[in-house]
JSON list of C-alpha atoms in Angstrom, two decimals:
[
{"chain": "A", "resi": 1, "resn": "UNK", "atom": "CA", "xyz": [0.15, -0.24, 0.24]},
{"chain": "A", "resi": 2, "resn": "UNK", "atom": "CA", "xyz": [1.06, 3.44, -0.66]},
{"chain": "A", "resi": 3, "resn": "UNK", "atom": "CA", "xyz": [1.36, 5.52, 2.22]},
{"chain": "A", "resi": 4, "resn": "UNK", "atom": "CA", "xyz": [0.59, 9.35, 1.68]},
{"chain": "A", "resi": 5, "resn": "UNK", "atom": "CA", "xyz": [1.99, 11.71, 4.58]},
{"chain": "A", "resi": 6, "resn": "UNK", "atom": "CA", "xyz": [0.96, 15.29, 4.70]},
{"chain": "A", "resi": 7, "resn": "UNK", "atom": "CA", "xyz": [2.70, 18.18, 6.63]},
{"chain": "A", "resi": 8, "resn": "UNK", "atom": "CA", "xyz": [1.97, 20.11, 8.64]},
{"chain": "A", "resi": 9, "resn": "UNK", "atom": "CA", "xyz": [-1.33, 18.80, 10.21]},
{"chain": "A", "resi": 10, "resn": "UNK", "atom": "CA", "xyz": [-2.18, 22.09, 11.01]},
{"chain": "A", "resi": 11, "resn": "UNK", "atom": "CA", "xyz": [-1.00, 25.67, 9.39]},
{"chain": "A", "resi": 12, "resn": "UNK", "atom": "CA", "xyz": [-2.00, 29.18, 10.67]},
{"chain": "A", "resi": 13, "resn": "UNK", "atom": "CA", "xyz": [-2.34, 31.55, 7.98]},
{"chain": "A", "resi": 14, "resn": "UNK", "atom": "CA", "xyz": [-3.50, 35.26, 8.20]},
{"chain": "A", "resi": 15, "resn": "UNK", "atom": "CA", "xyz": [-6.02, 35.99, 5.44]},
{"chain": "A", "resi": 16, "resn": "UNK", "atom": "CA", "xyz": [-4.37, 37.42, 2.29]},
{"chain": "A", "resi": 17, "resn": "UNK", "atom": "CA", "xyz": [-1.05, 35.45, 3.07]},
{"chain": "A", "resi": 18, "resn": "UNK", "atom": "CA", "xyz": [-0.04, 32.34, 1.37]},
{"chain": "A", "resi": 19, "resn": "UNK", "atom": "CA", "xyz": [-0.21, 28.86, 2.53]},
{"chain": "A", "resi": 20, "resn": "UNK", "atom": "CA", "xyz": [1.98, 25.78, 1.18]},
{"chain": "A", "resi": 21, "resn": "UNK", "atom": "CA", "xyz": [1.03, 22.17, 2.01]},
{"chain": "A", "resi": 22, "resn": "UNK", "atom": "CA", "xyz": [3.07, 19.48, 1.59]},
{"chain": "A", "resi": 23, "resn": "UNK", "atom": "CA", "xyz": [2.35, 15.71, 0.81]},
{"chain": "A", "resi": 24, "resn": "UNK", "atom": "CA", "xyz": [5.09, 12.95, -0.03]},
{"chain": "A", "resi": 25, "resn": "UNK", "atom": "CA", "xyz": [4.06, 9.34, -1.12]},
{"chain": "A", "resi": 26, "resn": "UNK", "atom": "CA", "xyz": [6.02, 6.70, 0.02]},
{"chain": "A", "resi": 27, "resn": "UNK", "atom": "CA", "xyz": [6.85, 5.39, -3.30]},
{"chain": "A", "resi": 28, "resn": "UNK", "atom": "CA", "xyz": [6.68, 7.31, -6.64]},
{"chain": "A", "resi": 29, "resn": "UNK", "atom": "CA", "xyz": [3.45, 8.01, -7.92]},
{"chain": "A", "resi": 30, "resn": "UNK", "atom": "CA", "xyz": [4.27, 10.06, -10.79]},
{"chain": "A", "resi": 31, "resn": "UNK", "atom": "CA", "xyz": [1.99, 12.64, -11.43]},
{"chain": "A", "resi": 32, "resn": "UNK", "atom": "CA", "xyz": [-1.16, 10.60, -10.26]},
{"chain": "A", "resi": 33, "resn": "UNK", "atom": "CA", "xyz": [-2.10, 13.05, -6.97]},
{"chain": "A", "resi": 34, "resn": "UNK", "atom": "CA", "xyz": [-5.46, 14.66, -6.47]},
{"chain": "A", "resi": 35, "resn": "UNK", "atom": "CA", "xyz": [-6.01, 17.31, -3.85]},
{"chain": "A", "resi": 36, "resn": "UNK", "atom": "CA", "xyz": [-9.23, 17.95, -2.13]},
{"chain": "A", "resi": 37, "resn": "UNK", "atom": "CA", "xyz": [-10.74, 20.45, 0.20]},
{"chain": "A", "resi": 38, "resn": "UNK", "atom": "CA", "xyz": [-13.27, 19.52, 3.09]},
{"chain": "A", "resi": 39, "resn": "UNK", "atom": "CA", "xyz": [-15.13, 22.34, 5.01]},
{"chain": "A", "resi": 40, "resn": "UNK", "atom": "CA", "xyz": [-16.84, 21.07, 8.28]},
{"chain": "A", "resi": 41, "resn": "UNK", "atom": "CA", "xyz": [-19.93, 18.91, 7.65]},
{"chain": "A", "resi": 42, "resn": "UNK", "atom": "CA", "xyz": [-19.20, 19.04, 4.12]},
{"chain": "A", "resi": 43, "resn": "UNK", "atom": "CA", "xyz": [-18.25, 16.43, 1.27]},
{"chain": "A", "resi": 44, "resn": "UNK", "atom": "CA", "xyz": [-14.64, 16.69, -0.01]},
{"chain": "A", "resi": 45, "resn": "UNK", "atom": "CA", "xyz": [-14.35, 18.84, -3.11]},
{"chain": "A", "resi": 46, "resn": "UNK", "atom": "CA", "xyz": [-12.10, 18.13, -5.85]},
{"chain": "A", "resi": 47, "resn": "UNK", "atom": "CA", "xyz": [-9.35, 21.05, -6.32]},
{"chain": "A", "resi": 48, "resn": "UNK", "atom": "CA", "xyz": [-6.53, 19.47, -8.21]},
{"chain": "A", "resi": 49, "resn": "UNK", "atom": "CA", "xyz": [-6.07, 16.35, -10.52]},
{"chain": "A", "resi": 50, "resn": "UNK", "atom": "CA", "xyz": [-2.84, 15.01, -11.96]},
{"chain": "A", "resi": 51, "resn": "UNK", "atom": "CA", "xyz": [-0.60, 16.99, -9.48]},
{"chain": "A", "resi": 52, "resn": "UNK", "atom": "CA", "xyz": [-1.08, 20.45, -10.91]},
{"chain": "A", "resi": 53, "resn": "UNK", "atom": "CA", "xyz": [-4.31, 20.76, -13.04]},
{"chain": "A", "resi": 54, "resn": "UNK", "atom": "CA", "xyz": [-7.09, 22.64, -11.25]},
{"chain": "A", "resi": 55, "resn": "UNK", "atom": "CA", "xyz": [-10.77, 21.12, -11.49]},
{"chain": "A", "resi": 56, "resn": "UNK", "atom": "CA", "xyz": [-13.44, 22.99, -12.79]},
{"chain": "A", "resi": 57, "resn": "UNK", "atom": "CA", "xyz": [-14.46, 26.32, -11.06]},
{"chain": "A", "resi": 58, "resn": "UNK", "atom": "CA", "xyz": [-11.42, 26.12, -9.04]},
{"chain": "A", "resi": 59, "resn": "UNK", "atom": "CA", "xyz": [-9.61, 29.73, -8.65]},
{"chain": "A", "resi": 60, "resn": "UNK", "atom": "CA", "xyz": [-6.14, 30.38, -9.80]},
{"chain": "A", "resi": 61, "resn": "UNK", "atom": "CA", "xyz": [-4.65, 31.50, -6.54]},
{"chain": "A", "resi": 62, "resn": "UNK", "atom": "CA", "xyz": [-5.04, 27.29, -5.64]},
{"chain": "A", "resi": 63, "resn": "UNK", "atom": "CA", "xyz": [-2.36, 25.26, -7.32]},
{"chain": "A", "resi": 64, "resn": "UNK", "atom": "CA", "xyz": [-0.39, 22.44, -7.30]},
{"chain": "A", "resi": 65, "resn": "UNK", "atom": "CA", "xyz": [2.98, 21.36, -8.19]},
{"chain": "A", "resi": 66, "resn": "UNK", "atom": "CA", "xyz": [5.49, 18.24, -7.87]},
{"chain": "A", "resi": 67, "resn": "UNK", "atom": "CA", "xyz": [6.01, 14.71, -9.17]},
{"chain": "A", "resi": 68, "resn": "UNK", "atom": "CA", "xyz": [7.19, 11.22, -7.92]},
{"chain": "A", "resi": 69, "resn": "UNK", "atom": "CA", "xyz": [7.20, 11.09, -4.10]},
{"chain": "A", "resi": 70, "resn": "UNK", "atom": "CA", "xyz": [6.77, 15.15, -3.40]},
{"chain": "A", "resi": 71, "resn": "UNK", "atom": "CA", "xyz": [3.85, 17.52, -3.94]},
{"chain": "A", "resi": 72, "resn": "UNK", "atom": "CA", "xyz": [2.88, 20.49, -2.86]},
{"chain": "A", "resi": 73, "resn": "UNK", "atom": "CA", "xyz": [-0.62, 22.63, -2.79]},
{"chain": "A", "resi": 74, "resn": "UNK", "atom": "CA", "xyz": [-0.18, 26.46, -2.49]},
{"chain": "A", "resi": 75, "resn": "UNK", "atom": "CA", "xyz": [-2.76, 28.85, -2.06]},
{"chain": "A", "resi": 76, "resn": "UNK", "atom": "CA", "xyz": [-1.98, 32.36, -2.45]},
{"chain": "A", "resi": 77, "resn": "UNK", "atom": "CA", "xyz": [-3.68, 35.26, -1.09]},
{"chain": "A", "resi": 78, "resn": "UNK", "atom": "CA", "xyz": [-6.02, 33.31, 1.32]},
{"chain": "A", "resi": 79, "resn": "UNK", "atom": "CA", "xyz": [-9.65, 34.20, 1.71]},
{"chain": "A", "resi": 80, "resn": "UNK", "atom": "CA", "xyz": [-12.08, 33.36, 4.08]},
{"chain": "A", "resi": 81, "resn": "UNK", "atom": "CA", "xyz": [-13.44, 30.43, 2.02]},
{"chain": "A", "resi": 82, "resn": "UNK", "atom": "CA", "xyz": [-10.01, 28.79, 1.93]},
{"chain": "A", "resi": 83, "resn": "UNK", "atom": "CA", "xyz": [-9.93, 28.09, 5.82]},
{"chain": "A", "resi": 84, "resn": "UNK", "atom": "CA", "xyz": [-10.49, 24.15, 5.61]},
{"chain": "A", "resi": 85, "resn": "UNK", "atom": "CA", "xyz": [-9.15, 20.79, 5.62]},
{"chain": "A", "resi": 86, "resn": "UNK", "atom": "CA", "xyz": [-7.04, 19.54, 2.74]},
{"chain": "A", "resi": 87, "resn": "UNK", "atom": "CA", "xyz": [-6.16, 16.17, 1.69]},
{"chain": "A", "resi": 88, "resn": "UNK", "atom": "CA", "xyz": [-3.91, 14.40, -0.88]},
{"chain": "A", "resi": 89, "resn": "UNK", "atom": "CA", "xyz": [-4.79, 11.40, -2.57]},
{"chain": "A", "resi": 90, "resn": "UNK", "atom": "CA", "xyz": [-2.99, 9.07, -4.75]},
{"chain": "A", "resi": 91, "resn": "UNK", "atom": "CA", "xyz": [-4.41, 7.13, -7.77]},
{"chain": "A", "resi": 92, "resn": "UNK", "atom": "CA", "xyz": [-1.34, 5.70, -9.14]},
{"chain": "A", "resi": 93, "resn": "UNK", "atom": "CA", "xyz": [-2.07, 2.28, -7.35]},
{"chain": "A", "resi": 94, "resn": "UNK", "atom": "CA", "xyz": [-6.02, 1.74, -7.80]},
{"chain": "A", "resi": 95, "resn": "UNK", "atom": "CA", "xyz": [-8.08, 0.19, -6.72]},
{"chain": "A", "resi": 96, "resn": "UNK", "atom": "CA", "xyz": [-6.52, 0.92, -3.54]},
{"chain": "A", "resi": 97, "resn": "UNK", "atom": "CA", "xyz": [-6.94, 4.62, -3.11]},
{"chain": "A", "resi": 98, "resn": "UNK", "atom": "CA", "xyz": [-5.11, 6.10, -0.25]},
{"chain": "A", "resi": 99, "resn": "UNK", "atom": "CA", "xyz": [-5.23, 9.58, 1.16]},
{"chain": "A", "resi": 100, "resn": "UNK", "atom": "CA", "xyz": [-3.15, 11.56, 3.59]},
{"chain": "A", "resi": 101, "resn": "UNK", "atom": "CA", "xyz": [-4.31, 12.42, 6.94]},
{"chain": "A", "resi": 102, "resn": "UNK", "atom": "CA", "xyz": [-5.10, 15.86, 6.03]},
{"chain": "A", "resi": 103, "resn": "UNK", "atom": "CA", "xyz": [-3.56, 19.75, 6.98]},
{"chain": "A", "resi": 104, "resn": "UNK", "atom": "CA", "xyz": [-6.16, 22.01, 8.52]},
{"chain": "A", "resi": 105, "resn": "UNK", "atom": "CA", "xyz": [-5.68, 25.50, 7.34]},
{"chain": "A", "resi": 106, "resn": "UNK", "atom": "CA", "xyz": [-6.91, 27.82, 10.13]},
{"chain": "A", "resi": 107, "resn": "UNK", "atom": "CA", "xyz": [-7.07, 31.61, 10.69]},
{"chain": "A", "resi": 108, "resn": "UNK", "atom": "CA", "xyz": [-4.07, 32.85, 12.58]},
{"chain": "B", "resi": 1, "resn": "UNK", "atom": "CA", "xyz": [-27.10, 18.81, -12.62]},
{"chain": "B", "resi": 2, "resn": "UNK", "atom": "CA", "xyz": [-24.42, 16.14, -11.57]},
{"chain": "B", "resi": 3, "resn": "UNK", "atom": "CA", "xyz": [-25.38, 15.17, -8.31]},
{"chain": "B", "resi": 4, "resn": "UNK", "atom": "CA", "xyz": [-24.94, 12.20, -5.76]},
{"chain": "B", "resi": 5, "resn": "UNK", "atom": "CA", "xyz": [-27.40, 11.66, -2.78]},
{"chain": "B", "resi": 6, "resn": "UNK", "atom": "CA", "xyz": [-26.89, 8.87, -0.15]},
{"chain": "B", "resi": 7, "resn": "UNK", "atom": "CA", "xyz": [-29.29, 7.74, 2.17]},
{"chain": "B", "resi": 8, "resn": "UNK", "atom": "CA", "xyz": [-29.62, 4.73, 4.45]},
{"chain": "B", "resi": 9, "resn": "UNK", "atom": "CA", "xyz": [-27.23, 5.58, 7.31]},
{"chain": "B", "resi": 10, "resn": "UNK", "atom": "CA", "xyz": [-28.18, 5.35, 11.19]},
{"chain": "B", "resi": 11, "resn": "UNK", "atom": "CA", "xyz": [-27.69, 3.79, 14.44]},
{"chain": "B", "resi": 12, "resn": "UNK", "atom": "CA", "xyz": [-27.04, 0.02, 14.56]},
{"chain": "B", "resi": 13, "resn": "UNK", "atom": "CA", "xyz": [-25.81, -2.42, 17.20]},
{"chain": "B", "resi": 14, "resn": "UNK", "atom": "CA", "xyz": [-22.52, -4.37, 16.46]},
{"chain": "B", "resi": 15, "resn": "UNK", "atom": "CA", "xyz": [-22.95, -7.20, 14.58]},
{"chain": "B", "resi": 16, "resn": "UNK", "atom": "CA", "xyz": [-25.84, -5.75, 12.54]},
{"chain": "B", "resi": 17, "resn": "UNK", "atom": "CA", "xyz": [-26.33, -5.09, 9.26]},
{"chain": "B", "resi": 18, "resn": "UNK", "atom": "CA", "xyz": [-27.50, -1.88, 7.30]},
{"chain": "B", "resi": 19, "resn": "UNK", "atom": "CA", "xyz": [-27.74, -0.97, 3.45]},
{"chain": "B", "resi": 20, "resn": "UNK", "atom": "CA", "xyz": [-26.61, 2.30, 2.09]},
{"chain": "B", "resi": 21, "resn": "UNK", "atom": "CA", "xyz": [-28.05, 3.55, -1.28]},
{"chain": "B", "resi": 22, "resn": "UNK", "atom": "CA", "xyz": [-26.72, 6.45, -3.33]},
{"chain": "B", "resi": 23, "resn": "UNK", "atom": "CA", "xyz": [-28.94, 7.98, -6.03]},
{"chain": "B", "resi": 24, "resn": "UNK", "atom": "CA", "xyz": [-27.44, 9.69, -8.96]},
{"chain": "B", "resi": 25, "resn": "UNK", "atom": "CA", "xyz": [-28.54, 12.25, -11.42]},
{"chain": "B", "resi": 26, "resn": "UNK", "atom": "CA", "xyz": [-26.72, 13.86, -14.32]},
{"chain": "B", "resi": 27, "resn": "UNK", "atom": "CA", "xyz": [-25.01, 11.07, -15.33]},
{"chain": "B", "resi": 28, "resn": "UNK", "atom": "CA", "xyz": [-25.25, 7.47, -15.61]},
{"chain": "B", "resi": 29, "resn": "UNK", "atom": "CA", "xyz": [-23.90, 5.30, -12.67]},
{"chain": "B", "resi": 30, "resn": "UNK", "atom": "CA", "xyz": [-23.12, 2.22, -14.83]},
{"chain": "B", "resi": 31, "resn": "UNK", "atom": "CA", "xyz": [-21.04, 4.07, -17.38]},
{"chain": "B", "resi": 32, "resn": "UNK", "atom": "CA", "xyz": [-18.54, 5.06, -14.61]},
{"chain": "B", "resi": 33, "resn": "UNK", "atom": "CA", "xyz": [-16.36, 3.91, -11.69]},
{"chain": "B", "resi": 34, "resn": "UNK", "atom": "CA", "xyz": [-18.18, 4.28, -8.41]},
{"chain": "B", "resi": 35, "resn": "UNK", "atom": "CA", "xyz": [-16.57, 4.30, -4.88]},
{"chain": "B", "resi": 36, "resn": "UNK", "atom": "CA", "xyz": [-17.49, 4.60, -1.39]},
{"chain": "B", "resi": 37, "resn": "UNK", "atom": "CA", "xyz": [-15.07, 6.48, 0.86]},
{"chain": "B", "resi": 38, "resn": "UNK", "atom": "CA", "xyz": [-15.81, 6.75, 4.70]},
{"chain": "B", "resi": 39, "resn": "UNK", "atom": "CA", "xyz": [-14.62, 9.14, 7.34]},
{"chain": "B", "resi": 40, "resn": "UNK", "atom": "CA", "xyz": [-14.49, 8.20, 10.89]},
{"chain": "B", "resi": 41, "resn": "UNK", "atom": "CA", "xyz": [-15.21, 10.78, 13.44]},
{"chain": "B", "resi": 42, "resn": "UNK", "atom": "CA", "xyz": [-12.74, 13.33, 13.64]},
{"chain": "B", "resi": 43, "resn": "UNK", "atom": "CA", "xyz": [-10.50, 11.53, 11.23]},
{"chain": "B", "resi": 44, "resn": "UNK", "atom": "CA", "xyz": [-9.41, 11.39, 7.52]},
{"chain": "B", "resi": 45, "resn": "UNK", "atom": "CA", "xyz": [-10.55, 9.80, 4.53]},
{"chain": "B", "resi": 46, "resn": "UNK", "atom": "CA", "xyz": [-10.57, 6.11, 3.71]},
{"chain": "B", "resi": 47, "resn": "UNK", "atom": "CA", "xyz": [-11.44, 4.47, 0.61]},
{"chain": "B", "resi": 48, "resn": "UNK", "atom": "CA", "xyz": [-14.12, 1.45, 1.09]},
{"chain": "B", "resi": 49, "resn": "UNK", "atom": "CA", "xyz": [-15.02, -0.07, -2.31]},
{"chain": "B", "resi": 50, "resn": "UNK", "atom": "CA", "xyz": [-15.33, 0.65, -5.99]},
{"chain": "B", "resi": 51, "resn": "UNK", "atom": "CA", "xyz": [-17.50, -1.06, -8.73]},
{"chain": "B", "resi": 52, "resn": "UNK", "atom": "CA", "xyz": [-16.37, -0.71, -12.27]},
{"chain": "B", "resi": 53, "resn": "UNK", "atom": "CA", "xyz": [-18.39, -0.22, -15.14]},
{"chain": "B", "resi": 54, "resn": "UNK", "atom": "CA", "xyz": [-18.09, -3.64, -16.07]},
{"chain": "B", "resi": 55, "resn": "UNK", "atom": "CA", "xyz": [-19.42, -4.90, -12.79]},
{"chain": "B", "resi": 56, "resn": "UNK", "atom": "CA", "xyz": [-15.92, -5.63, -11.07]},
{"chain": "B", "resi": 57, "resn": "UNK", "atom": "CA", "xyz": [-15.63, -4.90, -7.74]},
{"chain": "B", "resi": 58, "resn": "UNK", "atom": "CA", "xyz": [-13.13, -4.30, -5.32]},
{"chain": "B", "resi": 59, "resn": "UNK", "atom": "CA", "xyz": [-12.74, -3.70, -1.38]},
{"chain": "B", "resi": 60, "resn": "UNK", "atom": "CA", "xyz": [-10.46, -2.48, 1.05]},
{"chain": "B", "resi": 61, "resn": "UNK", "atom": "CA", "xyz": [-9.01, -5.30, 3.53]},
{"chain": "B", "resi": 62, "resn": "UNK", "atom": "CA", "xyz": [-10.98, -3.49, 6.40]},
{"chain": "B", "resi": 63, "resn": "UNK", "atom": "CA", "xyz": [-14.17, -4.51, 4.84]},
{"chain": "B", "resi": 64, "resn": "UNK", "atom": "CA", "xyz": [-13.61, -7.06, 2.72]},
{"chain": "B", "resi": 65, "resn": "UNK", "atom": "CA", "xyz": [-16.00, -10.20, 3.15]},
{"chain": "B", "resi": 66, "resn": "UNK", "atom": "CA", "xyz": [-18.33, -7.98, 5.02]},
{"chain": "B", "resi": 67, "resn": "UNK", "atom": "CA", "xyz": [-19.31, -4.97, 2.79]},
{"chain": "B", "resi": 68, "resn": "UNK", "atom": "CA", "xyz": [-20.87, -5.76, -0.74]},
{"chain": "B", "resi": 69, "resn": "UNK", "atom": "CA", "xyz": [-21.18, -3.14, -3.53]},
{"chain": "B", "resi": 70, "resn": "UNK", "atom": "CA", "xyz": [-23.95, -3.08, -6.45]},
{"chain": "B", "resi": 71, "resn": "UNK", "atom": "CA", "xyz": [-25.98, -1.00, -8.33]},
{"chain": "B", "resi": 72, "resn": "UNK", "atom": "CA", "xyz": [-29.57, -0.67, -10.11]},
{"chain": "B", "resi": 73, "resn": "UNK", "atom": "CA", "xyz": [-28.85, 0.25, -13.39]},
{"chain": "B", "resi": 74, "resn": "UNK", "atom": "CA", "xyz": [-32.36, 1.06, -14.47]},
{"chain": "B", "resi": 75, "resn": "UNK", "atom": "CA", "xyz": [-32.64, 3.16, -11.13]},
{"chain": "B", "resi": 76, "resn": "UNK", "atom": "CA", "xyz": [-29.35, 4.72, -11.49]},
{"chain": "B", "resi": 77, "resn": "UNK", "atom": "CA", "xyz": [-28.57, 3.71, -7.92]},
{"chain": "B", "resi": 78, "resn": "UNK", "atom": "CA", "xyz": [-25.42, 2.51, -6.19]},
{"chain": "B", "resi": 79, "resn": "UNK", "atom": "CA", "xyz": [-25.63, 0.60, -3.11]},
{"chain": "B", "resi": 80, "resn": "UNK", "atom": "CA", "xyz": [-23.30, -0.62, -0.29]},
{"chain": "B", "resi": 81, "resn": "UNK", "atom": "CA", "xyz": [-24.41, -3.92, 1.75]},
{"chain": "B", "resi": 82, "resn": "UNK", "atom": "CA", "xyz": [-22.59, -3.62, 5.39]},
{"chain": "B", "resi": 83, "resn": "UNK", "atom": "CA", "xyz": [-22.54, -6.93, 7.26]},
{"chain": "B", "resi": 84, "resn": "UNK", "atom": "CA", "xyz": [-20.75, -7.75, 10.65]},
{"chain": "B", "resi": 85, "resn": "UNK", "atom": "CA", "xyz": [-20.82, -4.09, 11.62]},
{"chain": "B", "resi": 86, "resn": "UNK", "atom": "CA", "xyz": [-18.47, -3.22, 14.64]},
{"chain": "B", "resi": 87, "resn": "UNK", "atom": "CA", "xyz": [-17.57, 0.04, 16.53]},
{"chain": "B", "resi": 88, "resn": "UNK", "atom": "CA", "xyz": [-14.56, 0.47, 13.62]},
{"chain": "B", "resi": 89, "resn": "UNK", "atom": "CA", "xyz": [-17.29, 1.07, 10.91]},
{"chain": "B", "resi": 90, "resn": "UNK", "atom": "CA", "xyz": [-18.78, 4.22, 12.69]},
{"chain": "B", "resi": 91, "resn": "UNK", "atom": "CA", "xyz": [-18.46, 6.75, 10.05]},
{"chain": "B", "resi": 92, "resn": "UNK", "atom": "CA", "xyz": [-19.57, 9.29, 7.39]},
{"chain": "B", "resi": 93, "resn": "UNK", "atom": "CA", "xyz": [-20.00, 7.18, 3.90]},
{"chain": "B", "resi": 94, "resn": "UNK", "atom": "CA", "xyz": [-19.81, 9.05, 0.72]},
{"chain": "B", "resi": 95, "resn": "UNK", "atom": "CA", "xyz": [-20.31, 7.82, -2.45]},
{"chain": "B", "resi": 96, "resn": "UNK", "atom": "CA", "xyz": [-17.93, 9.46, -5.20]},
{"chain": "B", "resi": 97, "resn": "UNK", "atom": "CA", "xyz": [-17.67, 9.17, -9.02]},
{"chain": "B", "resi": 98, "resn": "UNK", "atom": "CA", "xyz": [-14.20, 8.36, -10.43]},
{"chain": "B", "resi": 99, "resn": "UNK", "atom": "CA", "xyz": [-13.65, 11.19, -13.44]},
{"chain": "B", "resi": 100, "resn": "UNK", "atom": "CA", "xyz": [-15.13, 10.02, -16.70]},
{"chain": "B", "resi": 101, "resn": "UNK", "atom": "CA", "xyz": [-11.57, 9.49, -18.09]},
{"chain": "B", "resi": 102, "resn": "UNK", "atom": "CA", "xyz": [-10.88, 6.57, -15.56]},
{"chain": "B", "resi": 103, "resn": "UNK", "atom": "CA", "xyz": [-7.81, 8.26, -14.61]},
{"chain": "B", "resi": 104, "resn": "UNK", "atom": "CA", "xyz": [-8.63, 7.65, -10.85]},
{"chain": "B", "resi": 105, "resn": "UNK", "atom": "CA", "xyz": [-9.40, 10.63, -8.94]},
{"chain": "B", "resi": 106, "resn": "UNK", "atom": "CA", "xyz": [-13.06, 11.54, -7.70]},
{"chain": "B", "resi": 107, "resn": "UNK", "atom": "CA", "xyz": [-14.60, 14.34, -9.22]},
{"chain": "B", "resi": 108, "resn": "UNK", "atom": "CA", "xyz": [-18.16, 13.99, -7.69]},
{"chain": "B", "resi": 109, "resn": "UNK", "atom": "CA", "xyz": [-19.24, 13.28, -4.25]},
{"chain": "B", "resi": 110, "resn": "UNK", "atom": "CA", "xyz": [-22.47, 12.94, -2.18]},
{"chain": "B", "resi": 111, "resn": "UNK", "atom": "CA", "xyz": [-23.18, 14.78, 1.14]},
{"chain": "B", "resi": 112, "resn": "UNK", "atom": "CA", "xyz": [-22.68, 11.77, 3.00]},
{"chain": "B", "resi": 113, "resn": "UNK", "atom": "CA", "xyz": [-24.83, 9.72, 5.25]},
{"chain": "B", "resi": 114, "resn": "UNK", "atom": "CA", "xyz": [-23.72, 8.95, 8.76]},
{"chain": "B", "resi": 115, "resn": "UNK", "atom": "CA", "xyz": [-23.48, 5.26, 10.24]},
{"chain": "B", "resi": 116, "resn": "UNK", "atom": "CA", "xyz": [-23.15, 4.93, 13.95]},
{"chain": "B", "resi": 117, "resn": "UNK", "atom": "CA", "xyz": [-22.50, 1.25, 15.42]},
{"chain": "B", "resi": 118, "resn": "UNK", "atom": "CA", "xyz": [-22.93, 1.27, 19.04]},
{"chain": "B", "resi": 119, "resn": "UNK", "atom": "CA", "xyz": [-24.76, -0.91, 21.77]}
]
């Protein structure tokens, strides 16, 4: 099983600042990585797939990068709606999908 | 509008069974790979099962032999039959569609239904 490790567990950021979230895979997954956003009481929402492709209606301030085992989600100029939990997910080794444990982005 | 709506959650005693349903609209379930993903209280996301468009099914080791995923094509419904439930199965259960290109990411999610296993 491919283990996905996210860091940090919690990120405290002021509105308008930049947030950088990391995700590491236990083995190379190429670019088969997705990022999801989840707000309290809501379902996950697809943000990024193929490591760097934004999903429909996702603003340009949200971007993804990386390949192999190291990936980054960057949110520039954080807005109020961006405070949430973010999960990375590998889909290189499906049908065994695995998620990271999540990074909570909170207001500083 | 593409939408998924889960129902069937509730409280069940350990050892019991429950069937969850997922109603799809705006697309055809049988033409897509469909998954169940769960989230225990305060925890992260865990993939549970998938049914391919050809009917092939796969399960996470944690539920293999206890859960069965199926679909009703004409009703455009997805199901998961959950047997021998334990406290570790307590979670919000989401159905999610694998992207139409079958690359593997999940592009549509339902709002989830809560299953509580407790005596």
